[in-house]
PDB file of C-alpha atoms in Angstrom:
ATOM      1  CA  GLU A  26       0.000   0.000   0.000  1.00 74.00           C
ATOM      2  CA  ILE A  27       1.448   3.374  -1.003  1.00 77.00           C
ATOM      3  CA  HIS A  28       0.688   6.577   0.913  1.00 67.00           C
ATOM      4  CA  ILE A  29       1.431   9.944  -0.663  1.00 79.00           C
ATOM      5  CA  GLU A  30       1.591  12.720   1.933  1.00 85.00           C
ATOM      6  CA  THR A  31       4.150  14.272   4.229  1.00 86.00           C
ATOM      7  CA  SER A  32       6.252  11.697   6.016  1.00 86.00           C
ATOM      8  CA  GLN A  33       5.320  12.967   9.447  1.00 90.00           C
ATOM      9  CA  SER A  34       1.546  12.888   8.894  1.00 91.00           C
ATOM     10  CA  ALA A  35       1.716   9.514   7.134  1.00 88.00           C
ATOM     11  CA  LEU A  36       3.811   7.932   9.879  1.00 91.00           C
ATOM     12  CA  GLU A  37       1.702   9.345  12.693  1.00 94.00           C
ATOM     13  CA  ALA A  38      -1.371   7.674  11.177  1.00 92.00           C
ATOM     14  CA  PHE A  39       0.108   4.177  11.526  1.00 93.00           C
ATOM     15  CA  GLU A  40      -0.238   2.172  14.719  1.00 96.00           C
ATOM     16  CA  ASP A  41       2.971   1.498  16.622  1.00 97.00           C
ATOM     17  CA  ASN A  42       4.810  -1.665  15.498  1.00 97.00           C
ATOM     18  CA  TYR A  43       2.814  -1.681  12.259  1.00 96.00           C
ATOM     19  CA  LEU A  44       5.498  -1.575   9.564  1.00 96.00           C
ATOM     20  CA  ASP A  45       7.829  -4.422   8.633  1.00 97.00           C
ATOM     21  CA  TRP A  46      10.165  -1.924   6.986  1.00 96.00           C
ATOM     22  CA  ALA A  47      10.330   1.702   5.886  1.00 95.00           C
ATOM     23  CA  TYR A  48      12.457   3.593   3.375  1.00 94.00           C
ATOM     24  CA  VAL A  49      13.361   7.208   4.182  1.00 89.00           C
ATOM     25  CA  ASP A  50      13.845   9.446   1.140  1.00 89.00           C
ATOM     26  CA  SER A  51      12.193  12.749   1.963  1.00 81.00           C
ATOM     27  CA  THR A  52      13.700  16.196   2.463  1.00 85.00           C
ATOM     28  CA  HIS A  53      17.214  14.975   3.393  1.00 86.00           C
ATOM     29  CA  ASP A  54      17.228  17.685   6.034  1.00 91.00           C
ATOM     30  CA  TYR A  55      18.847  16.891   9.387  1.00 95.00           C
ATOM     31  CA  GLU A  56      15.896  17.980  11.548  1.00 95.00           C
ATOM     32  CA  GLN A  57      13.311  16.269   9.342  1.00 94.00           C
ATOM     33  CA  THR A  58      15.319  13.039   9.261  1.00 95.00           C
ATOM     34  CA  LYS A  59      15.567  13.121  13.084  1.00 96.00           C
ATOM     35  CA  ILE A  60      11.771  13.416  13.295  1.00 96.00           C
ATOM     36  CA  GLU A  61      11.280  10.573  10.808  1.00 96.00           C
ATOM     37  CA  LEU A  62      13.687   8.269  12.640  1.00 97.00           C
ATOM     38  CA  ALA A  63      12.016   8.974  15.989  1.00 97.00           C
ATOM     39  CA  LEU A  64       8.621   8.148  14.512  1.00 97.00           C
ATOM     40  CA  LEU A  65       9.923   5.052  12.738  1.00 97.00           C
ATOM     41  CA  ASN A  66      11.437   3.826  15.975  1.00 97.00           C
ATOM     42  CA  ARG A  67       7.838   3.365  17.165  1.00 97.00           C
ATOM     43  CA  LYS A  68       6.181   2.433  13.881  1.00 97.00           C
ATOM     44  CA  VAL A  69       8.543  -0.302  12.634  1.00 97.00           C
ATOM     45  CA  LYS A  70       8.188  -3.733  14.236  1.00 96.00           C
ATOM     46  CA  PRO A  71      11.017  -5.113  16.368  1.00 93.00           C
ATOM     47  CA  ARG A  72      13.638  -6.587  14.042  1.00 92.00           C
ATOM     48  CA  GLY A  73      12.136  -4.567  11.195  1.00 96.00           C
ATOM     49  CA  ILE A  74      14.205  -2.460   8.827  1.00 97.00           C
ATOM     50  CA  ILE A  75      14.575   1.311   8.596  1.00 97.00           C
ATOM     51  CA  ALA A  76      16.387   2.092   5.358  1.00 97.00           C
ATOM     52  CA  GLY A  77      17.096   5.185   3.367  1.00 95.00           C
ATOM     53  CA  ASP A  78      18.934   7.208   0.792  1.00 94.00           C
ATOM     54  CA  ASP A  79      21.629   9.885   0.756  1.00 93.00           C
ATOM     55  CA  TRP A  80      24.225   8.584   3.204  1.00 95.00           C
ATOM     56  CA  ARG A  81      26.754  11.385   2.776  1.00 95.00           C
ATOM     57  CA  GLU A  82      29.639  11.364   5.243  1.00 96.00           C
ATOM     58  CA  ASN A  83      31.186  14.555   3.838  1.00 96.00           C
ATOM     59  CA  PRO A  84      29.995  17.410   6.108  1.00 95.00           C
ATOM     60  CA  LYS A  85      30.096  19.771   3.129  1.00 96.00           C
ATOM     61  CA  HIS A  86      27.586  17.700   1.128  1.00 95.00           C
ATOM     62  CA  ILE A  87      24.058  19.154   0.965  1.00 94.00           C
ATOM     63  CA  HIS A  88      22.554  15.872   2.277  1.00 93.00           C
ATOM     64  CA  HIS A  89      25.030  15.319   5.122  1.00 95.00           C
ATOM     65  CA  GLY A  90      22.159  15.847   7.558  1.00 96.00           C
ATOM     66  CA  VAL A  91      20.878  12.336   6.817  1.00 96.00           C
ATOM     67  CA  TYR A  92      24.199  10.782   7.819  1.00 97.00           C
ATOM     68  CA  ARG A  93      24.386  12.958  10.927  1.00 97.00           C
ATOM     69  CA  ALA A  94      20.803  12.152  11.987  1.00 97.00           C
ATOM     70  CA  VAL A  95      21.314   8.400  11.498  1.00 97.00           C
ATOM     71  CA  GLN A  96      24.579   8.444  13.461  1.00 97.00           C
ATOM     72  CA  GLU A  97      22.913  10.295  16.343  1.00 98.00           C
ATOM     73  CA  PHE A  98      19.943   7.912  16.220  1.00 97.00           C
ATOM     74  CA  LEU A  99      22.298   4.941  16.570  1.00 97.00           C
ATOM     75  CA  ILE A 100      23.851   6.514  19.665  1.00 97.00           C
ATOM     76  CA  GLU A 101      20.475   7.436  21.190  1.00 97.00           C
ATOM     77  CA  GLU A 102      18.913   4.050  20.354  1.00 96.00           C
ATOM     78  CA  PRO A 103      21.639   1.477  21.089  1.00 95.00           C
ATOM     79  CA  SER A 104      19.319  -1.433  20.286  1.00 94.00           C
ATOM     80  CA  TYR A 105      19.673  -0.487  16.597  1.00 97.00           C
ATOM     81  CA  ARG A 106      22.668  -1.216  14.411  1.00 96.00           C
ATOM     82  CA  LEU A 107      23.708  -0.353  10.897  1.00 96.00           C
ATOM     83  CA  VAL A 108      23.154  -3.568   8.908  1.00 96.00           C
ATOM     84  CA  PHE A 109      23.831  -2.233   5.412  1.00 96.00           C
ATOM     85  CA  GLN A 110      25.574   0.731   3.866  1.00 95.00           C
ATOM     86  CA  GLU A 111      26.698   0.903   0.256  1.00 96.00           C
ATOM     87  CA  GLN A 112      27.250   4.095  -1.686  1.00 94.00           C
ATOM     88  CA  ASP A 113      24.394   6.340  -0.504  1.00 94.00           C
ATOM     89  CA  GLN A 114      22.019   3.564   0.629  1.00 96.00           C
ATOM     90  CA  TRP A 115      21.743   2.462   4.275  1.00 97.00           C
ATOM     91  CA  ALA A 116      19.656   0.223   6.517  1.00 97.00           C
ATOM     92  CA  LEU A 117      19.194  -0.164  10.259  1.00 97.00           C
ATOM     93  CA  SER A 118      17.699  -3.007  12.223  1.00 97.00           C
ATOM     94  CA  GLN A 119      16.952  -3.526  15.866  1.00 90.00           C
ATOM     95  CA  ASP A 120      18.932  -6.131  17.742  1.00 81.00           C
ATOM     96  CA  THR A 121      16.236  -7.437  20.077  1.00 68.00           C
ATOM     97  CA  ASN A 122      18.821  -9.420  22.067  1.00 69.00           C
ATOM     98  CA  LYS A 123      20.162  -6.215  23.676  1.00 55.00           C
TER      99      LYS A 123
END
């Protein structure tokens, strides 16, 4: 099922632990990505996948905010780990054994 609306309003409409996986490719803004990750932390099922686009480690890159937000999320939510990162694609999953 595809939903076309802002990420925040779409995610808020889902019940917690509803999604098996989610792919983040919205504004690429640091603050917006932080909001999306916080919402997805509740909306994606345990052991689900949060994936996305525009992993840019270079702080001068226009989409570096995605990288920064994901790195901070991993520190703030230690049950998650980076399970995939290639070029600008990335994926996180929750380690439910922690």
